Structures are given as structure tokens and as C-alpha cells.
Coordinates of C-alpha atoms in Angstrom, one line a residue:
M1 CA 64.0 82.5 76.3
T2 CA 62.8 82.7 73.0
V3 CA 65.4 84.5 70.2
Y4 CA 63.5 86.0 67.4
G5 CA 64.9 86.2 64.0
S6 CA 68.3 87.8 64.5
F7 CA 68.0 89.5 67.9
P8 CA 70.2 91.0 69.1
G9 CA 72.0 92.2 65.8
S10 CA 74.7 93.4 67.1
R11 CA 76.8 90.8 69.4
P12 CA 79.8 93.0 70.6
R13 CA 80.6 89.8 72.7
R14 CA 82.3 87.9 69.9
L15 CA 85.5 90.1 70.0
R16 CA 86.2 89.4 73.9
V17 CA 85.6 85.6 73.3
N18 CA 88.7 84.4 73.9
P19 CA 92.3 85.9 74.7
V20 CA 93.7 86.3 71.1
M21 CA 90.9 87.7 69.9
R22 CA 90.9 90.5 73.1
R23 CA 94.5 91.0 72.0
M24 CA 93.8 91.5 68.6
V25 CA 91.3 94.3 69.1
A26 CA 92.4 96.0 71.7
E27 CA 92.5 99.9 71.2
T28 CA 95.2 100.4 73.7
R29 CA 98.9 98.6 74.1
L30 CA 101.2 99.2 76.7
H31 CA 104.7 99.0 75.6
P32 CA 108.0 99.1 77.6
A33 CA 109.3 102.0 75.7
D34 CA 106.3 104.0 77.4
L35 CA 107.6 103.9 80.9
I36 CA 110.2 106.0 82.5
L37 CA 111.6 105.0 86.0
P38 CA 111.6 107.6 88.5
A39 CA 114.5 107.2 91.1
F40 CA 116.0 108.6 94.1
V41 CA 119.9 108.9 94.9
R42 CA 120.6 109.6 98.6
E43 CA 124.0 111.5 99.7
G44 CA 125.8 109.7 102.6
I45 CA 124.6 106.5 102.3
S46 CA 126.6 103.2 102.0
E47 CA 123.3 101.0 101.6
P48 CA 120.1 102.0 99.9
A49 CA 117.5 103.1 102.4
P50 CA 113.9 101.4 101.9
I51 CA 111.0 104.1 101.9
A52 CA 108.3 103.1 104.4
T53 CA 105.5 104.4 102.2
M54 CA 106.4 103.1 99.1
P55 CA 107.3 99.0 99.3
G56 CA 109.5 98.3 97.2
V57 CA 111.0 101.6 96.4
V58 CA 114.2 102.7 97.9
Q59 CA 116.7 105.9 98.5
H60 CA 120.0 104.1 95.8
T61 CA 123.4 104.8 96.5
L62 CA 125.5 105.8 93.2
D63 CA 126.4 102.1 92.9
T64 CA 122.9 100.9 93.3
L65 CA 121.7 103.4 91.1
R66 CA 124.0 102.3 88.7
K67 CA 122.6 98.8 88.9
A68 CA 118.4 100.2 88.5
A69 CA 119.7 102.0 85.5
V70 CA 121.2 98.8 83.6
D71 CA 118.1 96.9 84.9
A72 CA 115.6 99.6 83.5
V73 CA 117.6 99.3 80.3
S74 CA 117.5 95.4 79.8
A75 CA 113.4 95.5 80.4
G76 CA 113.2 98.2 77.8
V77 CA 112.5 101.2 79.4
S78 CA 112.9 104.6 77.8
G79 CA 114.2 106.5 81.0
I80 CA 115.2 107.2 84.1
M81 CA 113.9 110.6 86.1
L82 CA 116.2 111.3 88.6
F83 CA 116.1 113.0 92.1
G84 CA 118.7 113.9 94.5
V85 CA 118.3 113.8 98.4
P86 CA 121.1 115.4 100.2
E87 CA 122.1 115.7 103.8
E88 CA 120.2 117.4 105.6
A89 CA 123.2 119.9 106.8
E90 CA 123.6 120.4 103.1
K91 CA 120.1 122.2 102.7
D92 CA 119.9 126.1 102.9
A93 CA 117.3 128.6 102.3
T94 CA 118.6 129.3 98.6
G95 CA 118.9 125.6 97.6
S96 CA 122.4 125.7 97.0
A97 CA 123.2 121.8 96.8
G98 CA 120.7 121.8 94.0
T99 CA 123.3 123.9 91.7
D100 CA 126.3 122.7 93.0
P101 CA 128.4 120.7 90.5
E102 CA 129.4 117.9 92.6
G103 CA 126.1 118.0 94.5
I104 CA 124.1 114.4 94.8
L105 CA 121.6 115.3 92.1
Q106 CA 124.6 116.0 89.9
A107 CA 126.7 113.2 90.8
G108 CA 123.7 110.6 90.0
I109 CA 123.4 112.2 86.4
R110 CA 126.8 111.4 85.7
A111 CA 126.9 107.9 87.6
V112 CA 124.1 107.0 85.2
K113 CA 125.1 108.4 82.0
A114 CA 128.4 106.7 82.3
E115 CA 126.9 103.4 82.9
V116 CA 124.1 103.0 80.6
G117 CA 125.3 105.8 77.9
D118 CA 122.8 106.7 75.3
D119 CA 121.0 103.2 76.2
L120 CA 118.3 105.4 78.6
L121 CA 117.6 108.6 78.6
V122 CA 118.8 110.3 81.8
M123 CA 116.0 112.6 82.8
S124 CA 116.6 115.0 86.4
D125 CA 114.1 116.7 88.1
L126 CA 114.7 120.5 88.1
C127 CA 113.4 122.2 91.3
L128 CA 114.7 123.0 94.8
D129 CA 112.5 121.4 96.9
E130 CA 114.9 118.7 98.1
F131 CA 117.3 121.2 98.7
T132 CA 115.8 124.2 100.7
D133 CA 115.6 123.9 104.3
H134 CA 112.1 125.2 104.2
G135 CA 111.0 122.5 101.5
H136 CA 109.8 125.0 99.2
C137 CA 110.0 124.7 95.2
G138 CA 111.8 128.1 95.2
V139 CA 113.6 131.0 97.0
L140 CA 111.6 133.1 99.8
D141 CA 111.0 136.8 100.1
G142 CA 111.0 138.9 103.2
E143 CA 107.6 137.5 104.1
G144 CA 108.0 133.9 103.8
R145 CA 106.4 134.0 100.2
V146 CA 107.6 132.1 96.9
D147 CA 109.7 134.6 94.8
N148 CA 108.7 133.5 91.3
D149 CA 111.3 135.6 89.5
A150 CA 114.2 135.0 92.1
T151 CA 113.3 131.1 91.8
L152 CA 113.9 131.3 88.0
E153 CA 117.3 133.1 88.6
R154 CA 118.1 129.6 90.4
Y155 CA 116.1 127.3 87.9
A156 CA 118.5 128.8 85.1
E157 CA 121.5 127.8 87.3
M158 CA 120.1 124.4 88.0
A159 CA 119.5 123.7 84.2
Q160 CA 122.8 124.6 83.3
V161 CA 124.8 122.4 86.2
Q162 CA 122.6 119.4 85.0
A163 CA 123.6 119.7 81.5
D164 CA 127.0 120.2 82.0
A165 CA 126.1 116.8 84.1
G166 CA 125.1 115.1 80.9
V167 CA 121.4 115.0 81.3
D168 CA 119.2 114.4 78.4
V169 CA 116.1 116.0 79.5
V170 CA 115.1 118.5 82.3
G171 CA 112.1 118.4 84.1
P172 CA 111.0 121.6 85.9
S173 CA 108.3 120.5 88.2
G174 CA 108.2 124.1 90.8
M175 CA 105.3 125.2 88.7
M176 CA 106.7 128.7 88.7
D177 CA 105.6 131.4 85.9
G178 CA 107.8 131.4 83.1
Q179 CA 109.9 129.1 84.1
I180 CA 109.8 126.9 80.7
G181 CA 111.6 130.1 78.4
V182 CA 114.1 130.8 81.0
V183 CA 115.2 127.1 81.1
R184 CA 115.2 127.2 77.8
D185 CA 117.4 130.0 77.4
A186 CA 119.8 129.3 79.7
L187 CA 120.5 125.8 78.3
D188 CA 120.6 127.4 74.7
T189 CA 123.0 130.3 76.5
I190 CA 125.8 127.5 77.2
G191 CA 125.4 125.5 73.9
K192 CA 123.0 122.9 75.4
E193 CA 120.4 123.1 72.4
D194 CA 119.8 118.9 72.4
V195 CA 119.0 118.9 76.0
A196 CA 115.2 118.7 76.0
V197 CA 112.5 120.4 78.3
L198 CA 110.2 118.2 79.6
A199 CA 107.6 120.8 81.0
Y200 CA 105.3 119.8 84.5
T201 CA 102.7 121.5 82.7
A202 CA 99.6 120.4 84.8
K203 CA 101.0 120.0 88.2
Y204 CA 98.2 119.9 90.9
S205 CA 98.4 120.5 94.5
S206 CA 97.4 117.0 95.7
A207 CA 97.4 114.8 98.6
F208 CA 98.7 111.9 97.1
Y209 CA 102.3 113.5 97.2
G210 CA 102.6 112.5 100.5
P211 CA 104.8 109.3 100.3
F212 CA 107.1 111.4 97.6
R213 CA 108.0 113.5 100.6
E214 CA 109.3 110.9 103.0
A215 CA 111.2 109.9 99.9
V216 CA 113.2 113.1 98.8
G217 CA 113.2 113.8 103.2
S218 CA 111.1 117.1 102.5
S219 CA 111.6 119.9 105.1
L220 CA 108.2 121.4 103.6
K221 CA 106.7 123.9 105.9
G222 CA 102.9 125.0 104.6
D223 CA 101.9 124.0 101.8
R224 CA 102.5 124.9 97.9
K225 CA 98.6 125.8 96.9
T226 CA 100.0 129.4 95.9
Y227 CA 102.3 127.7 92.9
Q228 CA 101.0 124.2 91.9
Q229 CA 97.3 124.3 90.4
D230 CA 94.0 123.9 92.3
P231 CA 92.6 120.5 91.9
A232 CA 89.0 122.2 91.0
N233 CA 90.6 123.6 88.1
A234 CA 90.7 122.3 84.4
R235 CA 90.5 125.3 81.9
E236 CA 93.5 126.5 83.7
S237 CA 95.7 123.4 82.3
L238 CA 95.0 124.9 79.1
R239 CA 96.5 128.2 79.7
E240 CA 99.5 126.7 81.2
L241 CA 99.8 124.1 78.3
A242 CA 99.6 127.4 75.7
L243 CA 102.2 129.3 77.6
D244 CA 104.9 126.1 78.0
L245 CA 104.5 125.5 74.0
E246 CA 105.2 129.3 73.3
E247 CA 108.1 129.6 75.8
G248 CA 109.6 126.2 74.1
A249 CA 108.7 122.9 75.9
D250 CA 109.5 119.6 74.2
L251 CA 107.5 117.8 76.0
V252 CA 104.6 118.2 78.4
M253 CA 103.3 116.7 81.9
V254 CA 100.5 116.1 84.0
K255 CA 100.8 115.2 87.6
P256 CA 99.1 113.4 88.9
A257 CA 97.7 110.5 86.9
L258 CA 94.9 108.8 87.9
P259 CA 92.6 111.6 89.7
Y260 CA 93.1 113.9 86.4
L261 CA 92.8 111.5 83.5
D262 CA 90.4 114.0 82.2
I263 CA 92.7 116.6 82.5
L264 CA 95.5 114.5 80.8
A265 CA 92.8 113.8 77.8
R266 CA 92.4 117.3 77.2
I267 CA 96.1 118.3 77.3
A268 CA 96.4 115.3 74.6
D269 CA 93.8 116.6 72.4
E270 CA 95.0 119.9 72.6
A271 CA 99.4 119.5 72.6
S272 CA 101.4 119.5 69.7
V273 CA 104.2 118.0 71.4
P274 CA 104.4 114.4 73.3
V275 CA 102.8 114.0 76.3
A276 CA 103.7 112.3 79.6
A277 CA 101.8 111.3 82.5
Y278 CA 103.3 110.9 86.2
Q279 CA 101.7 108.2 88.4
I280 CA 103.1 109.4 91.4
S281 CA 103.6 108.0 95.0
G282 CA 100.3 108.0 96.1
E283 CA 99.0 106.2 93.6
Y284 CA 101.6 103.6 93.9
A285 CA 101.0 103.4 97.5
M286 CA 97.6 102.8 97.2
V287 CA 98.0 100.0 94.9
E288 CA 100.9 98.2 97.0
A289 CA 98.9 98.4 100.3
A290 CA 95.8 97.5 99.3
A291 CA 97.6 94.6 97.5
E292 CA 99.4 93.7 100.8
K293 CA 96.2 93.6 102.6
G294 CA 94.6 91.2 99.8
W295 CA 92.1 93.2 98.4
I296 CA 93.0 93.7 95.2
D297 CA 94.5 91.7 92.6
R298 CA 98.2 93.6 92.7
D299 CA 99.6 92.6 88.9
A300 CA 96.6 93.1 87.4
A301 CA 95.5 96.8 89.2
I302 CA 99.1 97.8 88.1
L303 CA 98.7 96.9 84.2
E304 CA 95.0 98.3 84.7
T305 CA 96.1 101.5 86.2
L306 CA 98.8 102.0 83.7
T307 CA 96.6 101.0 80.8
G308 CA 93.9 103.9 81.6
I309 CA 96.5 106.5 81.7
K310 CA 97.8 105.5 78.1
R311 CA 94.4 105.0 77.2
A312 CA 93.9 108.6 78.4
G313 CA 96.4 109.9 75.8
A314 CA 99.9 109.9 77.9
S315 CA 102.1 109.1 74.9
M316 CA 105.0 108.2 78.3
I317 CA 104.3 107.2 82.1
L318 CA 106.8 107.8 84.9
T319 CA 105.6 104.9 87.3
Y320 CA 107.8 103.4 90.0
W321 CA 106.4 100.0 88.6
A322 CA 108.3 101.0 85.3
T323 CA 110.8 98.1 85.6
E324 CA 108.6 95.4 86.7
A325 CA 106.0 96.4 84.0
A326 CA 108.1 96.5 81.4
R327 CA 109.1 92.9 82.2
R328 CA 105.6 91.9 82.1
L329 CA 105.0 93.2 78.9

């Protein structure tokens, strides 16, 4: 091919010639401090229980949870988000195990806090779905519908119990109207002004939650479409953002992450607080399953998905690969 003059005048490939050049001009950088490890602690087990739909992830005992927290600290991870898995007999219509000071989630908070102190942010899921016998995120009314305002009373109790256990950040995830304001007031009332609130601002009713339901032993009957967001809607997430900020959210989150990168970018453009994204169980399971089949390069796919989430605007990412990815970074 004959090249005329300086054609082509612009050669973007000059900035891709070798790994050092690509690293120097990278627009998005992942860091271990960007990562938060979700972890499950289960009541009544003496050994960690593997989760079949999430290869490599387990339901922890209190002892193995402590070790996971220490490992996360050593890798440079910033936080651990705890989910409690009670024994089936402990579940009831109002999720009372979730507000029991001696319940498994509170025990997990105390165990991790005692083990790592301030070296890791101890965060906790603030929702009733793991603890109710019907599997919904709130209490039900006489017609079987989730009662928003009655549920808020339970969330207030849950926030106070978790704060008393020593949590640093609570994550109200039930998508009840007004939940952030109620939780903030509940914490302030007992002098826990320093406990931060991570709002699940845009939490969509997603097909990708399937493996998580095994992870928490969900008893869900029906679906959560009356309170989680419709995947078809985008503007609605900005309304949720405005409400959460008005009610006092310290951080906000988009969940799931990869199917909602457009929502994440819009939230990141609008939010005046740090923005998190949750790379959920189904996202994790897809990569692990495809890698097990030999269809994709697992390690490259993990970092690529995390980079995409960060590039879309996430300040922090909840991912089951947090410790592993942090070590590689």
C-alpha cells in the first residue's frame, strides 16, 4: 500500500504499543481499596458450607468468617458486607431473628469487628428477607402484600441492633419508600451518628439474583416486583437517588452492576456522594461457569468486568472476587 504524505495523521495505536505504554495512559485504574467483599455467615454449622451455584464461595462459620476478614485486610480490601443465614426454625413472619441481639448477623458483626478492628469497614445487610419464613424483604399485611410502613419500623430496630453490635456501615436493601430517613433517625436516636448508611438506591428486580437465594437459604414465595425497580426503567433511579440523598444517605449503590452500567453512569453523574455497585451472584456465576467450561479466560474476565464497573462511575465495587482481585492488583 502506498502511503501519501503523513497519512494517517493520527495514530492512536502509538499509545498501545506495549504494556508499559498502555498502563501509563490507562484512563481507569482499579485498586484494592475500591473493593468490598460480600460474605455469608450461617448459624448452626461447624464447617464452611460450599454454595453450589457460586463456586468458590461458602457460607461461613464465625471462625472462617474471621479468617476471611483477615485475608481481606491483608489484600488491601476496604470492607466486608455481611449477610446472616439463620437456621430455618428461627425464621418467622416478621424476621425476628434479624433484630435479635444474639442473632447470627449480629454475632458475625461482633466477630469480625473483634478480629480486625478498624482495619476493615464492617458493613451489614439491613433487610428482613434472610429472616422471614416467606422470604420477602418486609412484613406482610393481611392480603399478603409487603407493608411498607410496618416494615420501616422493623428496619429501625434492625439498624439499632446492628449498630450496637459494632457495625460501621448499614446497607438498607429492601427498597421500602422512606427507608433511609427512618434508618438515619433510628441510628441518631441512640447516639450512633457515626454509623454510615449505604443506600441501595437503584436495586432492580433481576433474574441474576438466583444464586444468592441459595447462598442465604431464601424462603421466597412469589417475587419482589412491587418494591424492587423494573428493569425497563431508568429515570426512576434518579428519583430514588434524589429521595435517598434528601433522607441522608452517605453512599448510594446500583445493583446489579453489569446489566445496569447505564444506570450506574447516570447515578455517578448526578450523585453528590460516593457511588457503589454490586457485582451480584448471577454475574459471578456466569463467569465462573463459562470459565469452568473453558469458554473464557477467567482471570482476564474478572478484571475486565471490574474495570468496566469502575469505568462506568463506581467509586467502590462489592464483588465476591474482592480478595482474589485485590491480591492480583
